Coordinates of C-alpha atoms in Angstrom, one line a residue:
M280 CA -24.7 -15.6 22.2
R281 CA -24.0 -12.1 23.7
S282 CA -21.7 -13.5 26.4
S283 CA -19.8 -15.6 23.8
A284 CA -19.3 -12.6 21.6
L285 CA -18.1 -10.5 24.6
A286 CA -15.7 -13.2 25.6
C287 CA -14.3 -13.3 22.0
L288 CA -14.0 -9.5 22.1
C289 CA -12.0 -9.6 25.3
L290 CA -9.7 -12.1 23.8
V291 CA -9.2 -10.0 20.7
L292 CA -8.4 -6.9 22.9
L293 CA -6.0 -8.8 25.1
A294 CA -4.2 -10.4 22.1
T295 CA -3.9 -7.1 20.3
L296 CA -2.6 -5.3 23.3
A297 CA -0.1 -8.1 24.0
S298 CA 1.1 -8.0 20.4
A299 CA 1.5 -4.3 20.3
S300 CA 3.6 -4.5 23.4
A301 CA 5.6 -7.5 22.3
H302 CA 6.3 -6.6 18.7
A303 CA 6.3 -2.8 18.4
P304 CA 9.8 -1.3 18.4
N305 CA 10.7 0.3 21.7
S306 CA 12.0 3.9 21.8
T307 CA 11.5 7.1 23.7
R308 CA 8.9 8.5 21.2
Q309 CA 8.1 6.7 18.0
A310 CA 5.5 7.0 15.3
N311 CA 4.0 3.7 16.4
D312 CA 3.4 5.1 19.9
V313 CA 0.6 7.0 18.3
A314 CA -0.2 4.5 15.6
W315 CA -0.7 1.4 17.6
P316 CA -3.6 2.6 19.7
D317 CA -5.4 3.7 16.5
T318 CA -4.8 0.2 15.2
I319 CA -6.1 -1.4 18.3
W320 CA -9.3 0.6 18.0
H321 CA -9.6 -0.5 14.4
D322 CA -9.4 -4.1 15.6
I323 CA -12.0 -3.6 18.3
K324 CA -14.3 -1.6 16.1
W325 CA -14.1 -4.1 13.2
F326 CA -15.0 -7.0 15.5
W327 CA -17.9 -5.1 17.1
L328 CA -19.4 -3.5 14.0
H329 CA -19.0 -6.3 11.5
P330 CA -19.9 -10.0 11.6
F331 CA -17.2 -12.4 12.7
Y332 CA -15.6 -14.5 9.9
D333 CA -13.8 -17.7 10.7
Y334 CA -10.7 -17.3 8.5
S335 CA -8.7 -20.5 8.0
P336 CA -5.1 -20.3 6.8
P337 CA -5.2 -19.1 3.2
N338 CA -3.1 -21.9 1.8
P339 CA -2.9 -25.1 3.9
T340 CA -1.0 -26.9 1.1
A341 CA 1.7 -24.3 0.7
K342 CA 5.2 -25.1 2.1
P343 CA 5.5 -23.4 5.5
P344 CA 8.4 -21.0 5.9
A345 CA 11.5 -22.5 7.7
L346 CA 12.2 -21.0 11.1
H347 CA 15.3 -19.0 11.6
P348 CA 17.6 -20.3 14.4
P349 CA 16.8 -18.5 17.6
T350 CA 18.9 -15.5 18.7
P351 CA 18.8 -15.3 22.5
D352 CA 18.1 -12.0 24.3
C353 CA 17.7 -10.0 21.1
V354 CA 15.1 -7.3 21.7
N355 CA 14.5 -4.4 19.4
A356 CA 15.7 -1.2 21.0
P357 CA 17.4 2.1 19.9
N358 CA 20.8 0.5 20.0
Q359 CA 19.7 -2.9 18.9
R360 CA 17.6 -2.3 15.8
N361 CA 19.1 -5.4 14.3
C362 CA 16.9 -7.4 16.7
W363 CA 13.2 -8.1 16.4
T364 CA 11.6 -10.8 18.4
P365 CA 13.3 -12.5 21.4
G366 CA 14.6 -16.0 20.5
G367 CA 13.4 -15.8 16.9
Y368 CA 13.8 -13.3 14.1
D369 CA 16.3 -10.5 13.5
I370 CA 18.1 -8.7 10.7
N371 CA 19.8 -12.0 9.6
T372 CA 16.5 -13.6 8.9
D373 CA 15.9 -13.5 5.1
P374 CA 12.2 -12.3 4.9
Y375 CA 11.9 -14.1 1.5
A376 CA 12.7 -17.4 3.2
S377 CA 11.1 -17.0 6.7
W378 CA 8.9 -14.7 8.6
P379 CA 7.1 -14.6 12.0
E380 CA 3.6 -16.0 12.5
T381 CA 2.3 -13.5 15.0
G382 CA -1.3 -14.6 14.9
V383 CA -2.4 -11.0 14.9
T384 CA -4.7 -9.3 12.4
R385 CA -4.6 -5.5 11.9
S386 CA -7.9 -4.3 10.6
Y387 CA -8.6 -1.1 8.7
V388 CA -11.6 0.5 7.0
L389 CA -11.1 2.7 3.9
E390 CA -14.0 4.7 2.5
I391 CA -13.6 6.5 -0.8
R392 CA -15.7 9.6 -1.7
N393 CA -15.8 12.4 -4.2
S394 CA -14.8 15.6 -2.6
T395 CA -12.9 18.8 -3.1
G396 CA -9.6 19.7 -1.6
A397 CA -6.9 22.4 -1.7
P398 CA -3.6 20.8 -0.6
D399 CA -1.7 23.9 -1.5
G400 CA -4.5 26.4 -1.4
V401 CA -5.7 25.8 -4.9
E402 CA -9.1 24.0 -4.8
R403 CA -9.9 21.2 -7.1
P404 CA -12.0 18.0 -7.3
M405 CA -10.5 15.1 -5.4
L406 CA -11.1 11.5 -4.3
L407 CA -10.6 11.3 -0.6
V408 CA -10.2 8.3 1.6
N409 CA -11.7 8.6 5.0
G410 CA -11.9 12.4 4.3
Q411 CA -8.1 12.9 4.1
Y412 CA -5.1 13.1 1.7
P413 CA -2.9 11.2 1.8
G414 CA -5.2 8.4 3.0
P415 CA -4.7 6.6 6.3
T416 CA -1.4 4.8 6.9
I417 CA -1.6 1.0 7.2
Y418 CA 0.6 -0.1 10.2
A419 CA 1.6 -3.7 10.9
N420 CA 4.4 -5.7 12.5
W421 CA 6.4 -8.2 10.4
G422 CA 4.3 -11.4 10.2
D423 CA 1.0 -9.8 11.0
W424 CA -2.1 -10.3 8.8
V425 CA -3.7 -7.1 7.5
E426 CA -7.3 -6.9 6.7
V427 CA -8.7 -3.8 4.9
S428 CA -12.4 -3.2 4.2
V429 CA -12.6 -0.8 1.1
T430 CA -16.0 0.8 0.4
N431 CA -16.6 2.7 -2.8
Y432 CA -18.8 5.7 -2.2
M433 CA -17.8 7.5 -5.4
Q434 CA -20.5 8.8 -7.7
D435 CA -19.6 7.1 -10.9
N436 CA -16.3 5.2 -10.8
G437 CA -15.3 1.7 -10.0
T438 CA -12.0 1.1 -8.1
G439 CA -9.6 -1.5 -6.7
V440 CA -6.8 -1.0 -4.2
H441 CA -3.3 -2.4 -4.8
W442 CA -0.8 -2.9 -1.9
H443 CA 2.3 -1.9 -3.7
G444 CA 5.3 -4.1 -3.1
I445 CA 3.4 -6.6 -0.9
R446 CA 4.5 -10.0 -2.0
Q447 CA 1.1 -11.5 -1.7
W448 CA 2.6 -15.0 -0.9
Y449 CA -0.1 -17.4 -2.2
T450 CA -2.7 -14.6 -2.0
S451 CA -2.7 -13.3 -5.6
A452 CA -6.5 -12.6 -5.3
E453 CA -5.8 -9.9 -2.8
D454 CA -3.4 -7.9 -5.1
G455 CA -6.1 -5.3 -6.0
V456 CA -5.8 -5.0 -9.8
P457 CA -9.2 -4.9 -11.7
G458 CA -9.1 -7.0 -14.8
V459 CA -6.2 -9.1 -13.4
T460 CA -7.0 -10.3 -9.9
E461 CA -10.5 -9.0 -9.4
C462 CA -13.5 -7.1 -10.8
P463 CA -13.7 -3.4 -9.8
I464 CA -15.6 -2.5 -6.7
A465 CA -18.8 -0.9 -7.9
P466 CA -20.2 2.3 -6.3
G467 CA -22.0 1.5 -3.1
H468 CA -20.2 -1.8 -2.6
T469 CA -17.4 -3.1 -0.3
K470 CA -14.5 -5.5 -0.8
V471 CA -12.4 -6.9 2.0
Y472 CA -8.7 -7.5 1.3
R473 CA -6.6 -9.8 3.5
W474 CA -2.8 -10.4 3.2
Q475 CA 0.2 -11.2 5.3
A476 CA 3.1 -8.8 5.9
T477 CA 5.8 -11.3 5.1
Q478 CA 8.3 -8.5 4.4
Y479 CA 9.1 -5.4 6.5
G480 CA 9.9 -1.8 5.5
T481 CA 8.0 0.9 3.8
S482 CA 5.5 1.0 1.0
W483 CA 2.2 2.5 -0.1
W484 CA -1.3 1.5 -1.3
H485 CA -3.1 3.1 -4.2
S486 CA -6.0 2.7 -6.6
H487 CA -5.1 0.6 -9.6
W488 CA -8.0 1.9 -11.8
S489 CA -6.3 3.8 -14.7
V490 CA -4.8 7.1 -13.3
Q491 CA -7.2 7.3 -10.4
Y492 CA -4.7 7.4 -7.6
G493 CA -3.4 10.7 -8.8
D494 CA -6.7 12.3 -7.7
G495 CA -6.2 11.1 -4.1
I496 CA -6.6 7.4 -3.6
A497 CA -3.3 6.6 -2.0
G498 CA -1.6 6.2 1.4
S499 CA 1.4 4.8 3.1
I500 CA 2.2 1.3 4.4
V501 CA 4.6 0.8 7.4
V502 CA 5.6 -2.8 8.4
Y503 CA 7.8 -2.6 11.5
G504 CA 10.8 -5.0 11.6
P505 CA 14.5 -5.1 12.2
S506 CA 17.0 -2.6 10.7
T507 CA 20.6 -2.6 9.4
A508 CA 21.4 0.6 11.5
N509 CA 20.3 2.0 14.8
Y510 CA 18.0 4.9 15.5
D511 CA 16.1 6.5 18.3
I512 CA 12.8 7.5 16.8
D513 CA 10.8 6.4 13.8
L514 CA 9.3 9.5 12.2
G515 CA 7.1 7.4 9.9
P516 CA 6.4 7.9 6.2
L517 CA 7.1 11.1 4.3
P518 CA 5.4 10.7 0.9
F519 CA 5.9 13.2 -2.0
T520 CA 4.1 13.5 -5.3
D521 CA 3.6 15.6 -8.4
W522 CA 0.3 17.5 -8.3
Y523 CA -2.1 18.8 -11.0
Y524 CA -4.8 21.6 -10.7
E525 CA -7.2 19.7 -12.9
T526 CA -8.2 16.0 -12.4
V527 CA -5.6 13.6 -13.5
S528 CA -8.2 11.7 -15.5
A529 CA -8.7 14.9 -17.6
R530 CA -4.9 15.3 -18.0
S531 CA -4.6 11.6 -19.0
Y532 CA -7.0 12.2 -21.9
I533 CA -4.9 15.1 -23.1
V534 CA -1.7 13.1 -22.8
A535 CA -3.2 10.2 -24.7
H536 CA -4.2 12.4 -27.6
T537 CA -1.1 14.5 -27.9
Y538 CA 1.1 13.6 -30.9
G539 CA 4.9 13.9 -30.7
R540 CA 5.0 16.1 -27.6
P541 CA 5.9 15.3 -23.9
P542 CA 3.1 15.1 -21.4
T543 CA 1.8 18.3 -19.9
E544 CA 3.9 19.3 -16.9
A545 CA 2.7 19.0 -13.3
D546 CA 1.6 22.3 -11.7
T547 CA 3.5 21.6 -8.4
G548 CA 4.4 18.9 -6.0
L549 CA 3.2 18.0 -2.5
I550 CA 5.1 16.7 0.5
N551 CA 2.9 14.7 2.8
G552 CA -0.1 16.1 1.1
T553 CA 0.6 19.8 1.3
M554 CA 2.6 22.7 -0.2
V555 CA 2.3 26.5 -0.6
S556 CA 1.1 28.5 -3.5
E557 CA -0.1 32.1 -4.2
S558 CA -3.5 30.8 -3.1
G559 CA -2.4 29.6 0.3
G560 CA -1.4 26.3 1.7
H561 CA 1.5 25.6 4.1
Y562 CA 4.8 23.7 4.3
Y563 CA 4.6 20.3 6.1
T564 CA 6.7 20.6 9.2
T565 CA 8.5 17.8 11.0
P566 CA 9.6 18.6 14.6
V567 CA 12.8 17.1 15.8
T568 CA 15.1 17.3 18.8
K569 CA 18.8 18.0 18.7
G570 CA 21.0 15.0 19.4
K571 CA 18.7 12.3 18.2
R572 CA 18.8 9.7 15.4
Y573 CA 15.6 9.6 13.3
K574 CA 14.4 7.0 10.9
L575 CA 12.5 8.5 7.9
R576 CA 10.5 6.6 5.3
L577 CA 10.6 8.2 1.8
I578 CA 7.9 7.3 -0.7
N579 CA 7.4 8.6 -4.3
M580 CA 3.6 8.5 -5.0
S581 CA 3.9 10.4 -8.3
I582 CA 2.0 10.1 -11.6
D583 CA 4.9 11.3 -13.8
N584 CA 7.7 12.9 -11.7
N585 CA 10.9 11.1 -10.5
F586 CA 12.4 13.0 -7.6
A587 CA 15.8 13.4 -5.9
V588 CA 15.4 14.3 -2.2
S589 CA 17.6 15.8 0.4
L590 CA 17.6 17.5 3.8
D591 CA 19.9 20.5 4.0
D592 CA 23.0 19.9 6.2
H593 CA 21.8 16.5 7.2
P594 CA 23.2 13.6 5.1
F595 CA 21.0 10.4 4.8
L596 CA 22.2 7.1 6.1
V597 CA 20.3 4.9 3.6
I598 CA 19.4 1.6 5.3
G599 CA 16.5 0.1 3.3
A600 CA 15.2 0.1 -0.3
N601 CA 11.6 -0.9 -1.1
F602 CA 11.1 -3.9 1.2
S603 CA 14.8 -5.0 1.2
P604 CA 17.3 -4.3 3.9
I605 CA 20.6 -3.0 2.5
Q606 CA 24.2 -2.4 3.6
P607 CA 24.0 1.2 5.0
Y608 CA 25.6 4.0 2.9
L609 CA 25.7 7.8 3.2
A610 CA 24.2 10.1 0.6
D611 CA 23.4 13.8 0.4
W612 CA 20.6 13.2 -2.2
V613 CA 18.6 10.1 -2.8
F614 CA 17.0 9.4 -6.2
V615 CA 13.5 8.0 -5.7
A616 CA 11.7 6.8 -8.9
I617 CA 7.9 6.6 -9.0
G618 CA 6.8 3.8 -6.8
Q619 CA 10.1 3.4 -5.0
R620 CA 10.7 3.8 -1.3
Y621 CA 13.9 4.3 0.8
D622 CA 14.4 4.1 4.6
V623 CA 17.0 6.5 5.9
V624 CA 18.4 7.7 9.2
I625 CA 19.3 11.3 9.9
E626 CA 21.2 12.6 12.9
T627 CA 20.1 16.0 14.3
S628 CA 23.6 17.2 15.1
Q629 CA 23.3 20.7 13.6
E630 CA 22.6 24.1 15.2
V631 CA 19.1 24.5 16.5
G632 CA 17.1 26.0 13.7
S633 CA 14.9 25.1 10.7
Y634 CA 16.1 23.2 7.6
W635 CA 14.6 22.6 4.2
F636 CA 13.7 19.2 3.0
R637 CA 13.8 19.3 -0.8
A638 CA 12.2 17.2 -3.5
E639 CA 13.5 18.0 -7.0
V640 CA 12.3 16.6 -10.3
Q641 CA 15.2 15.4 -12.4
D642 CA 14.5 17.5 -15.5
Q643 CA 18.0 18.4 -16.6
P644 CA 19.7 18.5 -19.1
V645 CA 16.4 17.3 -20.8
P646 CA 13.1 16.5 -19.0
D647 CA 13.6 12.8 -19.2
C648 CA 12.4 12.2 -15.6
G649 CA 9.3 14.4 -15.5
R650 CA 8.3 18.0 -15.8
N651 CA 7.1 20.3 -13.0
A652 CA 6.2 24.0 -13.2
N653 CA 7.2 24.5 -9.5
N654 CA 10.5 22.6 -9.6
G655 CA 13.0 23.9 -7.2
N656 CA 10.3 25.1 -4.7
I657 CA 8.9 21.8 -3.6
R658 CA 9.9 21.7 0.1
S659 CA 9.0 20.9 3.6
I660 CA 10.5 22.0 6.9
F661 CA 12.4 20.1 9.6
R662 CA 12.4 22.2 12.7
Y663 CA 14.5 21.7 15.8
D664 CA 12.8 22.1 19.2
G665 CA 13.5 25.7 20.3
A666 CA 13.8 27.1 16.8
S667 CA 11.6 30.0 15.8
K668 CA 8.3 28.9 14.3
A669 CA 7.8 32.3 12.6
D670 CA 10.8 32.2 10.3
L671 CA 11.3 30.0 7.2
P672 CA 14.5 28.1 6.9
T673 CA 17.5 29.9 5.3
S674 CA 19.5 26.7 4.8
S675 CA 21.2 26.0 1.4
P676 CA 21.1 22.7 -0.5
T677 CA 24.1 20.5 -1.1
K678 CA 25.1 20.7 -4.8
Y679 CA 24.6 17.6 -6.9
V680 CA 24.4 16.5 -10.5
Q681 CA 20.9 15.6 -11.7
R682 CA 20.4 12.0 -13.0
C683 CA 17.5 9.7 -13.8
S684 CA 19.0 6.4 -12.6
D685 CA 18.6 4.2 -9.6
E686 CA 20.6 4.4 -6.4
V687 CA 23.6 2.0 -6.3
F688 CA 23.9 0.0 -3.2
E689 CA 24.8 -3.4 -1.7
P690 CA 22.0 -5.8 -0.7
Y691 CA 22.2 -7.1 2.9
F692 CA 21.6 -10.7 1.9
N693 CA 23.9 -12.4 -0.5
T694 CA 22.1 -14.2 -3.3
S695 CA 23.7 -15.6 -6.5
V696 CA 21.6 -15.9 -9.6
P697 CA 22.5 -18.7 -12.0
G698 CA 23.7 -17.2 -15.3
E699 CA 23.4 -20.1 -17.7
P700 CA 19.6 -20.1 -18.1
L701 CA 19.7 -16.5 -19.4
K702 CA 20.0 -18.1 -22.9
T703 CA 16.3 -18.9 -22.6
A704 CA 15.3 -15.4 -21.3
G705 CA 12.1 -13.8 -22.6
Q706 CA 12.4 -10.5 -24.4
L707 CA 9.9 -7.7 -24.0
D708 CA 10.2 -5.0 -26.6
T709 CA 9.1 -1.6 -25.4
A710 CA 8.0 1.0 -27.9
I711 CA 5.6 4.0 -28.4
H712 CA 2.9 3.8 -31.0
F713 CA 1.1 6.7 -32.6
G714 CA -2.1 6.0 -34.5
A715 CA -5.8 6.7 -34.7
N716 CA -8.7 5.3 -32.8
V717 CA -12.2 4.4 -34.1
L718 CA -13.1 8.1 -34.0
N719 CA -10.1 8.9 -36.2
Q720 CA -8.5 10.8 -33.3
T721 CA -4.7 10.7 -32.7
I722 CA -3.9 8.3 -30.0
V723 CA -0.7 7.5 -28.1
K724 CA 0.0 3.9 -27.0
W725 CA 2.9 2.3 -25.2
G726 CA 3.7 -1.4 -25.3
L727 CA 5.9 -3.3 -22.9
D728 CA 5.7 -6.4 -25.0
T729 CA 5.2 -4.5 -28.3
T730 CA 1.4 -4.8 -28.1
P731 CA -0.3 -2.4 -25.6
I732 CA -2.3 -4.2 -22.9
Y733 CA -6.1 -3.9 -22.6
L734 CA -7.8 -5.3 -19.6
Q735 CA -11.4 -6.6 -19.4
W736 CA -12.6 -5.4 -16.0
S737 CA -15.6 -7.7 -16.0
G738 CA -13.5 -10.8 -16.7
P739 CA -10.4 -10.8 -14.6
T740 CA -7.6 -13.2 -15.4
L741 CA -7.6 -14.9 -12.0
E742 CA -11.3 -15.6 -12.1
K743 CA -10.9 -17.3 -15.5
V744 CA -8.2 -19.5 -14.2
Y745 CA -10.3 -20.5 -11.2
D746 CA -13.0 -21.4 -13.7
G747 CA -10.6 -23.6 -15.6
N748 CA -10.4 -21.2 -18.6
L749 CA -6.8 -20.6 -19.8
S750 CA -7.9 -18.9 -23.1
F751 CA -7.0 -15.2 -23.1
A752 CA -7.4 -12.4 -25.6
A753 CA -4.2 -11.3 -27.3
A754 CA -4.6 -7.8 -25.9
A755 CA -4.5 -9.2 -22.3
N756 CA -0.8 -9.7 -22.8
V757 CA -0.7 -12.9 -20.7
L758 CA 2.7 -14.6 -20.5
E759 CA 2.6 -18.0 -18.8
V760 CA 5.5 -18.8 -16.4
D761 CA 5.9 -22.3 -15.0
G762 CA 8.4 -24.6 -13.4
E763 CA 8.2 -24.2 -9.6
G764 CA 11.6 -23.2 -8.2
S765 CA 13.1 -22.3 -11.6
W766 CA 14.4 -18.9 -12.5
S767 CA 12.5 -16.6 -14.9
Y768 CA 14.6 -14.1 -16.9
W769 CA 13.3 -11.1 -18.8
I770 CA 15.1 -8.7 -21.1
M771 CA 13.3 -5.4 -21.6
Q772 CA 14.5 -3.5 -24.6
E773 CA 13.4 -0.2 -26.1
V774 CA 12.9 -0.5 -29.8
P775 CA 12.0 2.1 -32.5
G776 CA 8.4 3.4 -32.2
T777 CA 5.8 3.8 -34.9
P778 CA 6.1 6.2 -36.8
I779 CA 8.6 8.0 -34.5
S780 CA 10.5 7.1 -31.4
V781 CA 10.3 8.7 -28.0
S782 CA 13.1 7.7 -25.6
I783 CA 12.6 8.3 -21.9
P784 CA 13.4 6.2 -18.8
H785 CA 10.6 4.0 -17.4
P786 CA 10.2 2.9 -13.7
I787 CA 9.2 -0.8 -14.2
H788 CA 7.2 -2.4 -11.3
L789 CA 6.5 -6.1 -10.8
H790 CA 3.6 -7.4 -8.7
G791 CA 3.9 -10.5 -6.6
H792 CA 7.7 -10.5 -6.5
D793 CA 10.9 -8.6 -6.0
F794 CA 13.1 -9.1 -9.1
F795 CA 16.8 -9.2 -9.1
V796 CA 18.3 -6.5 -11.3
L797 CA 21.0 -8.2 -13.3
G798 CA 21.9 -5.2 -15.4
H799 CA 20.8 -2.2 -17.4
G800 CA 22.3 0.0 -20.1
V801 CA 21.9 2.3 -23.1
G802 CA 21.6 0.9 -26.6
N803 CA 20.8 -2.6 -27.6
F804 CA 21.4 -5.5 -25.2
S805 CA 23.2 -8.4 -26.7
S806 CA 23.6 -11.8 -25.0
T807 CA 27.2 -11.7 -26.1
G808 CA 27.5 -8.7 -23.8
G809 CA 26.7 -10.9 -20.8
S810 CA 29.8 -9.8 -19.0
T811 CA 28.0 -6.6 -18.2
L812 CA 25.5 -8.5 -16.1
N813 CA 25.8 -9.1 -12.4
F814 CA 24.8 -12.6 -11.2
V815 CA 26.5 -12.3 -7.8
D816 CA 24.6 -10.5 -5.1
P817 CA 22.5 -8.4 -7.5
V818 CA 20.2 -5.7 -6.2
R819 CA 16.6 -6.8 -5.3
R820 CA 13.7 -4.5 -6.0
D821 CA 10.0 -4.4 -7.0
T822 CA 10.5 -1.2 -9.0
A823 CA 13.6 -0.4 -11.2
M824 CA 14.5 2.2 -13.8
M825 CA 14.9 1.2 -17.4
P826 CA 17.2 3.7 -19.1
A827 CA 16.0 5.8 -22.0
A828 CA 16.8 4.2 -25.3
G829 CA 18.2 1.2 -23.4
W830 CA 17.5 -2.1 -21.7
L831 CA 16.9 -3.7 -18.3
V832 CA 17.5 -7.4 -17.4
V833 CA 15.7 -8.9 -14.4
A834 CA 15.1 -12.3 -12.9
F835 CA 12.8 -13.8 -10.3
I836 CA 12.2 -17.3 -8.9
V837 CA 9.0 -19.0 -10.0
D838 CA 7.4 -19.7 -6.6
N839 CA 4.3 -17.6 -6.1
P840 CA 1.2 -18.9 -8.1
G841 CA -1.1 -16.1 -9.4
A842 CA -1.6 -13.5 -12.0
W843 CA 0.9 -10.7 -11.7
L844 CA 1.0 -7.4 -13.5
M845 CA 4.3 -5.9 -14.6
H846 CA 4.1 -2.3 -15.9
C847 CA 5.6 1.1 -16.2
H848 CA 4.7 3.2 -13.2
I849 CA 4.4 6.4 -15.1
A850 CA 0.7 6.5 -14.9
W851 CA 0.2 7.9 -18.3
H852 CA 2.2 5.0 -19.8
A853 CA 0.3 2.4 -17.8
A854 CA -3.0 3.9 -19.0
Q855 CA -1.7 3.8 -22.6
G856 CA -1.0 0.1 -22.3
M857 CA 2.6 -0.4 -21.1
G858 CA 2.2 -3.6 -19.2
V859 CA 2.1 -7.4 -19.3
Q860 CA 0.6 -10.1 -17.1
F861 CA 2.6 -13.1 -15.8
L862 CA 0.4 -16.1 -15.2
E863 CA 2.6 -18.0 -12.8
M864 CA 2.2 -21.7 -11.9
A865 CA -1.3 -21.8 -13.4
G866 CA -1.7 -25.4 -12.3
N867 CA -1.2 -24.4 -8.7
I868 CA -3.5 -21.5 -8.6
S869 CA -6.3 -23.6 -7.2
E870 CA -4.2 -23.9 -4.0
I871 CA -4.2 -20.1 -3.3
A872 CA -6.8 -18.4 -1.3
E873 CA -9.8 -16.9 -3.1
P874 CA -10.9 -13.4 -2.1
V875 CA -12.6 -13.2 1.3
H876 CA -16.0 -13.0 -0.3
G877 CA -15.0 -15.0 -3.4
F878 CA -15.1 -13.5 -6.9
G879 CA -18.9 -13.7 -7.0
E880 CA -20.0 -10.8 -4.9
T881 CA -17.6 -8.2 -6.4
C882 CA -17.9 -9.4 -10.0
E883 CA -21.7 -9.8 -9.8
S884 CA -22.2 -6.2 -8.5
W885 CA -19.8 -4.9 -11.1
R886 CA -21.4 -6.7 -14.0
E887 CA -24.7 -5.4 -13.0
Y888 CA -23.4 -1.8 -12.7
Y889 CA -21.1 -1.5 -15.7
P890 CA -23.3 -1.8 -18.8
E891 CA -25.4 1.3 -18.0
H892 CA -22.4 3.4 -17.1
A893 CA -19.7 2.1 -19.5
A894 CA -19.8 5.1 -21.8
Y895 CA -18.4 7.6 -19.3
L896 CA -16.5 5.3 -17.0
R897 CA -13.6 4.5 -19.4
D898 CA -12.0 6.2 -22.3
A899 CA -12.2 3.5 -25.0
D900 CA -8.4 4.0 -25.5
D901 CA -7.5 3.5 -21.8
S902 CA -5.8 0.2 -21.0
G903 CA -7.6 -0.2 -17.7
I904 CA -4.5 -0.7 -15.6

């Protein structure tokens, strides 16, 4: 038995080393030169410390992806970033139609604990993952499988981890949304998530338990793949977020019970988990060398703030949005809504020195896009080799006009969306509702489909479907979508609230798909105004801005069975009910993979834990998203 296990371990090590060598992008010094050894150790440690599971393919009945015609002698390198694997996949391979099967599993362990932290010198309670903030970055190659063991060591909270933007092709049960795809992970228990990186680019993972991620349960995801522009060095992710000096759960309660006023403003912002304040802290510093091309992965992990970012005197060549390659374009500032990601390339062609990287909340002329008490001072440093480490940058920002709208760009892949079926589009009316709860307290609710969503953590939608139960409470906001291969169209329209209206932009995020953004505008959408929609090569995203007092029209192909949440990514609004569930191809859900341990283990432990702790685990007015 021992010799057999040792032989298997050797095979795992050899396969992992071979994969890291074969698939990792090659450059003089890249982020993955550091990351891959860590990942290899994760693979070895996971095998040695945990029992071996014989995982079969998650969906033997699903249609396999078609292989892209081989491209000879195409190896990823600084001047050939359009290439990926020799004789197989490159930038011209549409990742939504085909992806590599590497046969490699990247394994990670995430452990969540109550702690305290002082990211900018101000100490506050936090929820730390593996003792750090942001949490560990998940690295993979395009086509790898990713396996993450999440253990909840918190004192009195459940949790679930969502892999933002990951398509979860035929793996809906791994999406990490308590009440939709799983029961929460109870304290003292572990859940193993397993999904394939069928896309490439940049994203993040975060708790999907109310506003919990704002207290620290978040980290980056990097999936290496080809690129639409060349670069020398991949600097890896640079996440930024708003930050609050009291717990976000405490702020959320205040926001939910505040009548007719905007949410309380953030105290500051963090760049890669740090900032300065009167109490201490430091600026995050990125060392660079003159004369190089650097890839940088921008991620907005905020609760409430939508940012525009820039690097003084260094324009961005924008090459990727979310998990979609795009036609490169130059920009001095890039608008990044909550949940969005952009891949950019910078050239270090300026004088040797230090330069400010800036993240500014778009709060003018009115605070439509968030409020932050430290706006204008949320910065990090890019420092050239040879520049003084004692001096702060003196660089000046490029002037720009604030806005709260998405970047405009051309997708790399040409896709036409049929326009005729729009006549049968579903409409989701978005509105704010002010009322009273059972304690006669003022309560603020948001509805994406008029009615605010309310999830039953102990009875997730997907488990019900597995059990053959297609009966759902009205408050679950379940919308059935069927017709494999057909197009599903949705019009989101802001309508008057009750008893007053509050008009602000909303970053709308869809799980399980990227949607095509056919159009958006201010005022009321009318089907007679269809000429304003774009059905030829529309932008593809998983998160898009819906304008204040306006509308957003999106479409996606019905091809991924599961239960998929769509919601506003302003965490206050999600907690106040701004979401719906798409139950897609319900008759095919039996084909998709169940969770690694099935629903039973996680749900049984949660159902045993919850009744005695329900009173302080969840505000009765919280949606549970």
